[in-house]
Coordinates of C-alpha atoms in Angstrom, one line a residue:
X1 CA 16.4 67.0 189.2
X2 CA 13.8 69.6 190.6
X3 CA 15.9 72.8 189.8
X4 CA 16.5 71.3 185.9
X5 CA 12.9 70.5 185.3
X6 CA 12.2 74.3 186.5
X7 CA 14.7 75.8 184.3
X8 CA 13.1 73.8 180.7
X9 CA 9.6 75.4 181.0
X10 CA 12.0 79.2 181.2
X11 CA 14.1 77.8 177.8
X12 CA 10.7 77.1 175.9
X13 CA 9.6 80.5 176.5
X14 CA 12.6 82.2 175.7
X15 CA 12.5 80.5 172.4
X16 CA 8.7 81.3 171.9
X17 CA 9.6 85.0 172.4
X18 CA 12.1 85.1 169.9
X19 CA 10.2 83.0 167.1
X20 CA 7.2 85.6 168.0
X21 CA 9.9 88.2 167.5
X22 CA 11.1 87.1 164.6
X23 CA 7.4 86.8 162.6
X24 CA 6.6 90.3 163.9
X25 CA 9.9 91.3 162.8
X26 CA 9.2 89.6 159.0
X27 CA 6.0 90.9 159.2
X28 CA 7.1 94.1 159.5
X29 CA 9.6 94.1 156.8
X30 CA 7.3 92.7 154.6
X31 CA 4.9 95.6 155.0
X32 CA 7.2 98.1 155.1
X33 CA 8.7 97.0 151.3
X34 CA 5.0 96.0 149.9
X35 CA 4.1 99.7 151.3
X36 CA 6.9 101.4 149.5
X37 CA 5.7 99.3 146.2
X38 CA 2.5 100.6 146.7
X39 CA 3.7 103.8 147.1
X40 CA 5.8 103.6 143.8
X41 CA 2.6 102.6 142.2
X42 CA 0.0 105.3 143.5
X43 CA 2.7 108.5 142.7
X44 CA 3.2 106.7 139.0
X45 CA -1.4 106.7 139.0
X46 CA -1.2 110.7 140.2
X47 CA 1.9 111.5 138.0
X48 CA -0.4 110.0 134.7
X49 CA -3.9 111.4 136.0
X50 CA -2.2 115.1 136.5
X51 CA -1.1 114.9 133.1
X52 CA -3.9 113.5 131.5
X53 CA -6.2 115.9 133.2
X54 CA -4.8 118.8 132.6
X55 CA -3.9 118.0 128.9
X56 CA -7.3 116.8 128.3
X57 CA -8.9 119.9 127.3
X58 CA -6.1 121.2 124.6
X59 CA -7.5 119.3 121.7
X60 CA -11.0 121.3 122.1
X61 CA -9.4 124.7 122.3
X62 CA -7.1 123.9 119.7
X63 CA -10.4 123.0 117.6
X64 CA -12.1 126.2 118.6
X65 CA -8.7 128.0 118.0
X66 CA -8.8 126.7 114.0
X67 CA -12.5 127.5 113.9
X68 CA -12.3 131.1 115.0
X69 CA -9.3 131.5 112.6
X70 CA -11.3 130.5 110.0
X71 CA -14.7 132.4 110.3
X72 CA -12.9 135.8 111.9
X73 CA -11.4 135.5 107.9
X74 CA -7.8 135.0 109.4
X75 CA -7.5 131.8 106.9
X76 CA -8.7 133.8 104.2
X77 CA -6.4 136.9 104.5
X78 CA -3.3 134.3 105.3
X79 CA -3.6 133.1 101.8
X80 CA -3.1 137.0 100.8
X81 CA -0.1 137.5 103.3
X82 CA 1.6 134.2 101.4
X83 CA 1.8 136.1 98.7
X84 CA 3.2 138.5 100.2
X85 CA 5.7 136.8 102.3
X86 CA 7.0 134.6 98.6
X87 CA 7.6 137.9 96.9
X88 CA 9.7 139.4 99.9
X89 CA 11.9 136.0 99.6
X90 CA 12.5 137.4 96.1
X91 CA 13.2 140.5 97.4
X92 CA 15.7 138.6 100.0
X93 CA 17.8 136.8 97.4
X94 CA 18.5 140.0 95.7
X95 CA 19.7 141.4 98.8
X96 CA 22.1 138.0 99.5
X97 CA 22.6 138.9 95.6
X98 CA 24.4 142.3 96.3
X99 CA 26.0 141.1 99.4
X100 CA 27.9 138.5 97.0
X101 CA 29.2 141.2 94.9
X102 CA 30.5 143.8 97.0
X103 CA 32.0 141.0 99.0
X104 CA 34.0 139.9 95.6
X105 CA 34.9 143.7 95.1
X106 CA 36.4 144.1 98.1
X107 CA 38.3 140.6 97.6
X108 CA 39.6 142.2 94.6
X109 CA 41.0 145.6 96.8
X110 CA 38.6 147.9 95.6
X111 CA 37.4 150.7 98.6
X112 CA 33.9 150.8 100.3
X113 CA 32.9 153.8 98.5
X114 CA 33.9 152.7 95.0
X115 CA 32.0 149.0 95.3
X116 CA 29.1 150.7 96.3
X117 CA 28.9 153.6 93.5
X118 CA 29.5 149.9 91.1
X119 CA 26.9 148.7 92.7
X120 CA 24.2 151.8 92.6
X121 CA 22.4 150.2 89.6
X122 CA 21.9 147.2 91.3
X123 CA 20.8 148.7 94.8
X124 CA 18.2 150.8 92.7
X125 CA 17.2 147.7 90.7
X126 CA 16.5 145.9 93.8
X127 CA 14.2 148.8 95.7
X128 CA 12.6 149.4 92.2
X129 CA 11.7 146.2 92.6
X130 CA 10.3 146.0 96.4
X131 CA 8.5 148.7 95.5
X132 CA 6.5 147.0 93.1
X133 CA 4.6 144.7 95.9
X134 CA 3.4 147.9 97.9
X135 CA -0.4 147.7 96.4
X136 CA -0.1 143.8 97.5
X137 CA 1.1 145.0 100.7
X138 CA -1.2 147.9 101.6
X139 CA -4.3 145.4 100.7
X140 CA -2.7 142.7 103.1
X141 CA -2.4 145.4 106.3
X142 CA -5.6 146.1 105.5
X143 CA -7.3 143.2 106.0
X144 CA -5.2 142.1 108.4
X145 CA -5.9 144.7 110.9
X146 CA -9.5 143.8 109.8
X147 CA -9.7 140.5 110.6
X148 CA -7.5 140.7 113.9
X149 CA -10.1 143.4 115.1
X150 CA -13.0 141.4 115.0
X151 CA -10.6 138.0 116.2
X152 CA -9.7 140.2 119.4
X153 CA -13.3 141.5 120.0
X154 CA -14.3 138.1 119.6
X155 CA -11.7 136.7 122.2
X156 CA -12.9 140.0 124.5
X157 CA -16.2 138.9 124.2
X158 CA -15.6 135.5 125.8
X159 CA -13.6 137.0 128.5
X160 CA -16.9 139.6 129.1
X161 CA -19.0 136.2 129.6
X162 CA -16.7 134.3 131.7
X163 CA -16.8 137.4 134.0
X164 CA -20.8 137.7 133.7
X165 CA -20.8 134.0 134.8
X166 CA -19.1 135.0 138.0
X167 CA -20.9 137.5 138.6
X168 CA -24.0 135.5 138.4
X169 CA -22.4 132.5 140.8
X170 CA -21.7 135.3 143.4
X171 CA -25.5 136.8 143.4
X172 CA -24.2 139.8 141.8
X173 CA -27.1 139.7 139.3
X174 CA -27.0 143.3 138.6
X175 CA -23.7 143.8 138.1
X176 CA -23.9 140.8 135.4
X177 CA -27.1 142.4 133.6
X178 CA -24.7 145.8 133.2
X179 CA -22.1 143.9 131.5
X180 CA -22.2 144.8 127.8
X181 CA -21.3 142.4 125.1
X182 CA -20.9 143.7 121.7
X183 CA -22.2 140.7 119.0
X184 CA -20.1 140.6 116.3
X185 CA -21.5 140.0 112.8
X186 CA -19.6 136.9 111.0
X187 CA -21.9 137.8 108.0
X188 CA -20.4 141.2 107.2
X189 CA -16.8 139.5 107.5
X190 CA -17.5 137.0 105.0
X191 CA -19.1 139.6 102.7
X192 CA -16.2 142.2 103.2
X193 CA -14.1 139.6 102.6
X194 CA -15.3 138.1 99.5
X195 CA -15.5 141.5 97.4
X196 CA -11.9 141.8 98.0
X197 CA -11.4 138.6 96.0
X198 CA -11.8 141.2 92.5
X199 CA -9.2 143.7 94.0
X200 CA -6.5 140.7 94.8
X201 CA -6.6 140.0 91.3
X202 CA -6.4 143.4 89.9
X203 CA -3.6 143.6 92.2
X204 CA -1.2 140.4 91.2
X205 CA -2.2 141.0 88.0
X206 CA -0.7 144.2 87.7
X207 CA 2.2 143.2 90.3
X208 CA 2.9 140.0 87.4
X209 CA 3.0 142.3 84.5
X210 CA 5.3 144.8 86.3
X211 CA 7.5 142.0 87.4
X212 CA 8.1 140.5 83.4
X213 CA 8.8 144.3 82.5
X214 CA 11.6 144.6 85.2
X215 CA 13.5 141.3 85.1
X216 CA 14.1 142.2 81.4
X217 CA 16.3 144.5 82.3
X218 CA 18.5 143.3 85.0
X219 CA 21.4 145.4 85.6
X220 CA 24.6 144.1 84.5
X221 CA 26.4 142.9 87.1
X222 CA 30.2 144.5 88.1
X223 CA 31.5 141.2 89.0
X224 CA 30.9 138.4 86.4
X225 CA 30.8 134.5 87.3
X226 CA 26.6 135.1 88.8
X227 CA 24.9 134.3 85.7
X228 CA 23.4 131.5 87.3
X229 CA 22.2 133.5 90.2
X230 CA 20.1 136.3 87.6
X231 CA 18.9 132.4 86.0
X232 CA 17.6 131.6 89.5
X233 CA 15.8 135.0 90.4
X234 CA 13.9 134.8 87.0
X235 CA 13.2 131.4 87.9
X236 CA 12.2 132.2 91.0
X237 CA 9.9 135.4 89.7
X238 CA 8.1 132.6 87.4
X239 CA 7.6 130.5 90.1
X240 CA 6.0 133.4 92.5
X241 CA 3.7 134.1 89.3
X242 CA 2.5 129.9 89.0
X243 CA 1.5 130.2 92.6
X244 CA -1.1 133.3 92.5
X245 CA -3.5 131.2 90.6
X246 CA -3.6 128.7 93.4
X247 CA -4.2 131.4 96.1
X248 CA -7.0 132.9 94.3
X249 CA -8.8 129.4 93.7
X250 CA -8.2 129.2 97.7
X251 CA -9.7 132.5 98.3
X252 CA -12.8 131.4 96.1
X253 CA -13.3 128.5 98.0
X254 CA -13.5 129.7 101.3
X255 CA -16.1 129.1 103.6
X256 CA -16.1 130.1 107.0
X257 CA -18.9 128.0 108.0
X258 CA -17.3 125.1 107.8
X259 CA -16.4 123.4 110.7
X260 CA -13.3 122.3 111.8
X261 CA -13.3 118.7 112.0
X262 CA -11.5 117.0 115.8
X263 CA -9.3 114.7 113.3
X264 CA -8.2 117.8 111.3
X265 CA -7.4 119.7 114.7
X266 CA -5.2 116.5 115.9
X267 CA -3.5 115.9 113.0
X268 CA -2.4 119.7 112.8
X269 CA -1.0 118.9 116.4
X270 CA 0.2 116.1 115.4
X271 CA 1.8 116.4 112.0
X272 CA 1.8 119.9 112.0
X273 CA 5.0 121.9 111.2
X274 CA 5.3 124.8 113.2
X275 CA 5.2 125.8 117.2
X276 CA 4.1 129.5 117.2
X277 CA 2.9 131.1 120.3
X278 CA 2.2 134.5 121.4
X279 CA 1.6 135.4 117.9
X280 CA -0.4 138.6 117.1
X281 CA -1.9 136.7 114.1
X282 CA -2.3 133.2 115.1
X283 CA -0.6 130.8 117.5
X284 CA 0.5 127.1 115.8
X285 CA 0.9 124.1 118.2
X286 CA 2.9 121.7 115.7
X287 CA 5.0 119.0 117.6
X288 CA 7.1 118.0 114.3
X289 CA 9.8 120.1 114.8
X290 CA 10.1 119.6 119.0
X291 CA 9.7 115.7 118.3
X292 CA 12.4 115.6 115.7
X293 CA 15.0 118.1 117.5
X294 CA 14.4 115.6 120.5
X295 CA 15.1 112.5 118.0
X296 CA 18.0 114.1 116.4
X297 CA 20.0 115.2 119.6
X298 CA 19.4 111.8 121.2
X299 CA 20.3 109.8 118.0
X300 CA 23.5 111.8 118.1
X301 CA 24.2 111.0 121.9
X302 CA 23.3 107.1 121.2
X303 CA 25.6 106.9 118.5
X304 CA 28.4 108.3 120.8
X305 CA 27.5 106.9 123.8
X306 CA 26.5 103.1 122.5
X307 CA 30.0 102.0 121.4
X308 CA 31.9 103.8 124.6
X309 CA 29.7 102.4 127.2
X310 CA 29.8 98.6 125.6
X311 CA 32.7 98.7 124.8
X312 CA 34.2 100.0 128.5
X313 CA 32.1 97.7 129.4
X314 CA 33.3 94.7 127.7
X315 CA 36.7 95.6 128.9
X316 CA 36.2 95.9 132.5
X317 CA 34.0 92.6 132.7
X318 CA 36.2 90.3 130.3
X319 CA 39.7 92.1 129.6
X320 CA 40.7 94.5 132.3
X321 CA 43.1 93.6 135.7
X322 CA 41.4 94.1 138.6
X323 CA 43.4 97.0 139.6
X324 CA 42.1 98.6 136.3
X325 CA 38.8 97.7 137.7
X326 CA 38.4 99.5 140.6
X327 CA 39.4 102.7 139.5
X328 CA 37.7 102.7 135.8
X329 CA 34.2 101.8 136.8
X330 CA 33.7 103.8 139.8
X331 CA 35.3 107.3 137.3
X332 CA 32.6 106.3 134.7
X333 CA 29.6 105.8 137.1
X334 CA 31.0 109.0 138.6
X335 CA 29.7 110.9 135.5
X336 CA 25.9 111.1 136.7
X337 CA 27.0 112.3 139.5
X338 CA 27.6 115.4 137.6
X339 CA 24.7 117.9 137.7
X340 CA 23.2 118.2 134.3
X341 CA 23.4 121.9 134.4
X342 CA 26.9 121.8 135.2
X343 CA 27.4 120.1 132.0
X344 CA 25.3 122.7 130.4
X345 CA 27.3 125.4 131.1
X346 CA 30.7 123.3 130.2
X347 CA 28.9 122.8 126.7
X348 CA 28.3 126.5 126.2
X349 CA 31.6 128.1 127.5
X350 CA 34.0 125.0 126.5
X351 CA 33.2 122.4 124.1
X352 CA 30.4 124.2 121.6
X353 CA 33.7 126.9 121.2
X354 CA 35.7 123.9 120.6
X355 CA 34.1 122.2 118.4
X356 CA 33.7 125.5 116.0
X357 CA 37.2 126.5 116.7
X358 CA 38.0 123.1 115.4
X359 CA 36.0 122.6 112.5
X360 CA 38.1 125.9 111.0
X361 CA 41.2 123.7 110.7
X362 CA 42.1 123.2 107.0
X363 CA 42.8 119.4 107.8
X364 CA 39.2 118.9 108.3
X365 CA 38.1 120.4 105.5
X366 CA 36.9 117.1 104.2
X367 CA 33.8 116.6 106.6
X368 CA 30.8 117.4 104.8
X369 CA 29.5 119.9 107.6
X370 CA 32.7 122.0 108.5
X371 CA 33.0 124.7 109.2
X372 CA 30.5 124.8 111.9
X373 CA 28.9 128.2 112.1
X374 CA 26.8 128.5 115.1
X375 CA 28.6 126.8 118.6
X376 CA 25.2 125.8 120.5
X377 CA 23.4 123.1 118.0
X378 CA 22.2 119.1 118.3
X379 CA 25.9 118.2 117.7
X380 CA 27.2 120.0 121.2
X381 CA 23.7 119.0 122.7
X382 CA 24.3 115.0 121.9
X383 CA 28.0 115.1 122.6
X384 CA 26.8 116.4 126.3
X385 CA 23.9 113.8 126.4
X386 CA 26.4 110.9 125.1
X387 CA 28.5 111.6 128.5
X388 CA 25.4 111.4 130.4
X389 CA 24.3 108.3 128.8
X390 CA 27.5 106.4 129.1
X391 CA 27.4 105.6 132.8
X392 CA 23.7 104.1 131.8
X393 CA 24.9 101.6 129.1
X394 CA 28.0 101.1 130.9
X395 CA 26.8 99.7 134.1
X396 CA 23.5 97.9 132.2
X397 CA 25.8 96.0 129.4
X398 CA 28.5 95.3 132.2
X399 CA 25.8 93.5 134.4
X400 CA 24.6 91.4 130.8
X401 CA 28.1 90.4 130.1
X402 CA 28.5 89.4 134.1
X403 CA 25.6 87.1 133.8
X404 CA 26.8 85.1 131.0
X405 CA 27.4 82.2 132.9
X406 CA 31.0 80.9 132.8
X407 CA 31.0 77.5 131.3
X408 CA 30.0 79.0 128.1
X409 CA 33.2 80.9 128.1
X410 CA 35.0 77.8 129.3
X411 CA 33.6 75.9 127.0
X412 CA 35.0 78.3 124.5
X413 CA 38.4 78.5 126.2
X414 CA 38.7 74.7 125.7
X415 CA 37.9 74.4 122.1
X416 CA 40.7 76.5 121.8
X417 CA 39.0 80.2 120.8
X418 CA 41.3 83.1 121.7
X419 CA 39.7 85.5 124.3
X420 CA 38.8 87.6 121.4
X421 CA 37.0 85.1 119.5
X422 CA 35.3 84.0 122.9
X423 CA 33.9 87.7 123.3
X424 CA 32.8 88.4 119.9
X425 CA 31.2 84.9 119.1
X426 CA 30.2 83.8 122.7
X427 CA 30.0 86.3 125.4
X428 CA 28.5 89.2 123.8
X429 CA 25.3 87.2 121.7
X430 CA 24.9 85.6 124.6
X431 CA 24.5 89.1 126.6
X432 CA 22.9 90.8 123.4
X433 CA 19.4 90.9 124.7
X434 CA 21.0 92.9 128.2
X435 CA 23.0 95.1 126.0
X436 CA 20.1 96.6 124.0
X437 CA 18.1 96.5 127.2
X438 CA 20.8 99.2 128.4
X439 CA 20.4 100.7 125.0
X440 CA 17.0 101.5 125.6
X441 CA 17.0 102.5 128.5
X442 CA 19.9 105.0 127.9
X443 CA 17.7 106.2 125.1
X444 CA 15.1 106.8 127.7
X445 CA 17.5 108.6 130.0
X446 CA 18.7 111.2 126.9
X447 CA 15.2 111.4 125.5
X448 CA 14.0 113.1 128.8
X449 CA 17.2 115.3 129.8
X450 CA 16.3 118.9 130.2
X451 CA 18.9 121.3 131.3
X452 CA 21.1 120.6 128.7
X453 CA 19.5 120.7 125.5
X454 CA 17.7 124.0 126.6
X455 CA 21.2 125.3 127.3
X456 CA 23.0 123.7 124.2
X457 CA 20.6 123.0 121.7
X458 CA 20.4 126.5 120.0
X459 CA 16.7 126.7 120.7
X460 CA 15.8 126.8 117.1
X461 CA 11.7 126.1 116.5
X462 CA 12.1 123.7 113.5
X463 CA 12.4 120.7 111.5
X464 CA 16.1 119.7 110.8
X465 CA 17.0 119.8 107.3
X466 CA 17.6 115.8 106.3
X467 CA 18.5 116.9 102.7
X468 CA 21.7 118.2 104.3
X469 CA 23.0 115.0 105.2
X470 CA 25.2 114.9 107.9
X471 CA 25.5 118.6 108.1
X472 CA 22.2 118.6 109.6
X473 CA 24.0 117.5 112.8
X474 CA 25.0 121.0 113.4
X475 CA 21.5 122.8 113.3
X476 CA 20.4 124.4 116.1
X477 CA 17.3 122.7 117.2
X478 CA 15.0 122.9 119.8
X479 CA 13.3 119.9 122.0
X480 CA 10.0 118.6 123.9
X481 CA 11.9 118.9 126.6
X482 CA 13.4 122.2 126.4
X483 CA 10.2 123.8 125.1
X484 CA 8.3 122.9 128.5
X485 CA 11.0 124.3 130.8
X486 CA 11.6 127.5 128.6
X487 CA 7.9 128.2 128.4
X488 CA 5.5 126.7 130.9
X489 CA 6.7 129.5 133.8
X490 CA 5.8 132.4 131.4
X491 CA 1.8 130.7 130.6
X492 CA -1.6 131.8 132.0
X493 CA -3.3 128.2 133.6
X494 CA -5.7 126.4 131.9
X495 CA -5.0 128.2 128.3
X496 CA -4.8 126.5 125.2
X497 CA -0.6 127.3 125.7
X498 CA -0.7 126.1 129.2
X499 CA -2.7 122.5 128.1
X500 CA -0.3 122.0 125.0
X501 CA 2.8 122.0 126.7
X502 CA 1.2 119.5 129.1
X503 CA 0.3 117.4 126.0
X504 CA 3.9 117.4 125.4
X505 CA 4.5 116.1 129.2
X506 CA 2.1 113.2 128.1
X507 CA 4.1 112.3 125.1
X508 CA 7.4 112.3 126.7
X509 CA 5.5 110.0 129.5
X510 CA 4.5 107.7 127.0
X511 CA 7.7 107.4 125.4
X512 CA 9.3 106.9 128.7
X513 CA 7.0 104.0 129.5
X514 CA 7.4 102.3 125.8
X515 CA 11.2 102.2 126.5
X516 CA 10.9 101.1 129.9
X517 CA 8.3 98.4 129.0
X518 CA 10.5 97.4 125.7
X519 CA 13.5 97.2 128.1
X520 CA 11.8 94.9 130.9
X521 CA 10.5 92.6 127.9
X522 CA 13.8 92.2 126.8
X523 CA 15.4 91.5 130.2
X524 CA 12.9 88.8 131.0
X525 CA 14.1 87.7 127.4
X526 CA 17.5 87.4 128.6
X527 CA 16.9 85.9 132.1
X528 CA 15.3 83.1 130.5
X529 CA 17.4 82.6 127.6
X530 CA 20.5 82.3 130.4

């Protein structure tokens, strides 16, 4: 009895150690997971301040970008170079013009030499007629190596007292005090500029009167069926002479002392049409045409990859054996596996070439957009992002349709609905808040891919034609994306270049956390609906 009442005391402790054990051991897990939460949370804080802060500043250089455009007399001269630029485009259909007919002479098996003697009136008309811009062109170098001179000086100048700052942080007063800054004079700019408003008008004037003397007598043309095309250049010369009015009311009304407004310099950012940079004249920071090349290619990929993924998964989950199973989901969630540039070079070398090849086949003449004339455009882009994609939606809507709970589809099954009736009218409304959870959230996965719409995109700065219709699937367009990886290696820090593209990286962030958050909301929607 003596040797059993020793051995209980040796038992308790034993089990004290391990229930000791085991709350350390909890403990310890517990931290350990509520530390990598933490963790989660505080790189998500640096990733959003890093943005933020080094975006922050764009929106003020961007303003004192539009105001030194404007009072250097860069807006003033642009209006000038417009002009300039809309009679050249005259100049350019005339051109497309004679391309049209000696391409139909040589259809009809007449030589090189012979189309072009045909077509000597015509090339002489056309140069004739370039050469009637060159006093509009001579005035519009001029001023434009006027106005850049005093831009760059300016730009110089505020380099000269960034450096003079240094020098007066280091103690090197004297060095500073021997930097010399020359002051420009904004008053003799505007003056300058202003008594060239008489000589514009002289100019177009003259450059209007010479232009009804020469379309009334266009050539007659060697090929005939282009009546319609001499109807549109005189249409088009009529036009160009409507619009000078308008630039010289513009001209008039310029006044480089006013100030451009912040709303006016974030709404150019914002709405504005064109991403120029390095420009000798004047850079443009526009997101319109990154922000629908980055809509365009992902729409494309969603409307590929949304009726694969749900519908592979819809077999897997309700219709396939489960022999089909265990190969068919494991090849699709196999595809991210793939490297995305791997992919990229697949879309350049194989399946842009492909699809162009393709789209030359009489057959499929009947698609609006065929032939397809460049190989790397949104179309090869999205068809690359719709692979990506799938895996996403698959594995998302196949986990909604699992968590439909099973007396709804027995329910189904005993009211005597087929297994296709069951899917369609049970299964899948039940599962339809999951599916467009892993709609979403593929969207978000496309929306942010880089490597391959910088490879397949085309990398074409601008805004899709929508009047085209579907054919506007087969631009070449460039993306938010693809714009920061092309560019932000090639950018000096901290300049107005350098801060946009980071304003881009705090769009795409947004974006990414609107689809996210839309997603969650939707999955708690489900979770408590089932």
């Amino acid at each position: 009895m003596e040797s059993e009442s020793n051995q209980i005391p040796k038992i308790d402790l034993t089990l004290k150690r391990r229930l000791l054990l085991g709350v350390t051991t909890d403990k310890w897990i517990q931290v350990f997971f509520f530390g990598n939460a933490w963790v989660a949370i505080l790189i998500l804080l640096l990733i959003a301040f890093f943005l933020f802060k080094e975006g922050s500043g764009f929106f003020n250089q961007n303003r004192d970008s539009h105001n030194l455009y404007r009072k250097a007399g860069l807006e003033f001269v642009e209006e000038i170079k417009q002009t300039q630029e809309d009679f050249t485009a005259i100049y350019r259909y005339m051109n497309s013009l004679r391309a049209d007919q000696m391409n139909a002479l040589k259809e009809q098996g007449i030589e090189y030499n012979e189309a072009n003697k045909q077509l000597t009136p015509l090339e002489d008309f056309t140069y004739d007629f370039y050469d009637l811009s060159f006093e509009l062109s001579d005035l519009s170098s001029e001023l434009s190596d006027f106005v850049t001179g005093f831009r760059d000086q300016y730009t110089s100048n505020q380099n000269l007292r960034e450096y003079q700052k240094t020098l007066e942080e280091t103690g090197e007063t004297e060095e500073a005090a021997e930097v010399e800054i020359a002051e420009i004079d904004f008053q003799f700019i505007e003056t300058y500029l202003k008594e060239q408003i008489p000589v514009y008008i002289e100019v177009t004037q003259r450059l209007t009167n010479d232009i009804a003397t020469s379309t009334a007598d266009f050539p007659t043309l060697p090929v005939s069926g282009y009546e319609d095309r001499i109807v549109r250049f005189r249409e088009l010369n009529s036009l160009f002479i409507q619009t000078i009015p308008t630039h010289i009311d513009q001209l008039k009304a310029w006044d480089p002392e006013e100030p451009v407004s912040w709303m006016a310099s974030f709404t150019a950012f914002i709405f504005g049409r064109n991403w120029v940079t390095n420009s000798f004249w004047q850079d443009w920071y526009g997101i319109l045409p990154l922000l629908s090349g980055s809509l365009l290619v992902s729409g494309i990929a969603l409307l590929l990859a949304v009726p694969f993924g749900v519908a592979a998964a819809i077999y897997v989950n309700q219709i396939a054996s489960p022999t089909e199973q265990k190969w068919i989901k494991p090849s699709i969630e196999f595809i991210s596996a793939i490297p995305s540039v791997v992919l990229g070079f697949f879309g350049i070398a194989v399946l842009g070439e492909t699809l162009r090849q393709l789209s030359n086949w009489a057959w499929l003449e009947f698609i609006p957009f065929f032939p397809i004339s460049e190989r790397l455009n949104a179309l090869t882009a999205g068809c690359l992002l719709a692979l990506m994609a799938t895996p996403t939606i698959f594995t998302l809507a196949e986990d909604a349709i699992n968590n439909v709970p099973k007396a709804y589809k027995e329910a189904s099954y005993a009211i005597g609905a087929t297994r296709l009736q069951t899917i369609f009218n049970i299964i899948l409304p039940t599962a339809l808040s999951g599916i467009i959870s892993a709609v979403l959230l593929g969207f978000g996965r496309v929306i942010g891919e880089t490597m391959v719409v910088l490879l397949c995109a085309g990398n074409r700065i601008a805004i899709p034609g929508l009047s085209e219709g579907f054919g506007v699937m087969v631009e070449p367009v460039h993306t938010m994306t693809g714009i920061i990886a092309q560019e932000m290696g090639e950018v000096e820090r901290a300049s107005i270049h350098y801060r946009a593209l980071f304003v881009l990286g705090i769009l795409l962030f947004l974006i990414s956390l609107l689809v996210n958050w839309l997603a969650q909301k939707i999955v708690h929607k489900f979770k408590i609906s089932v």
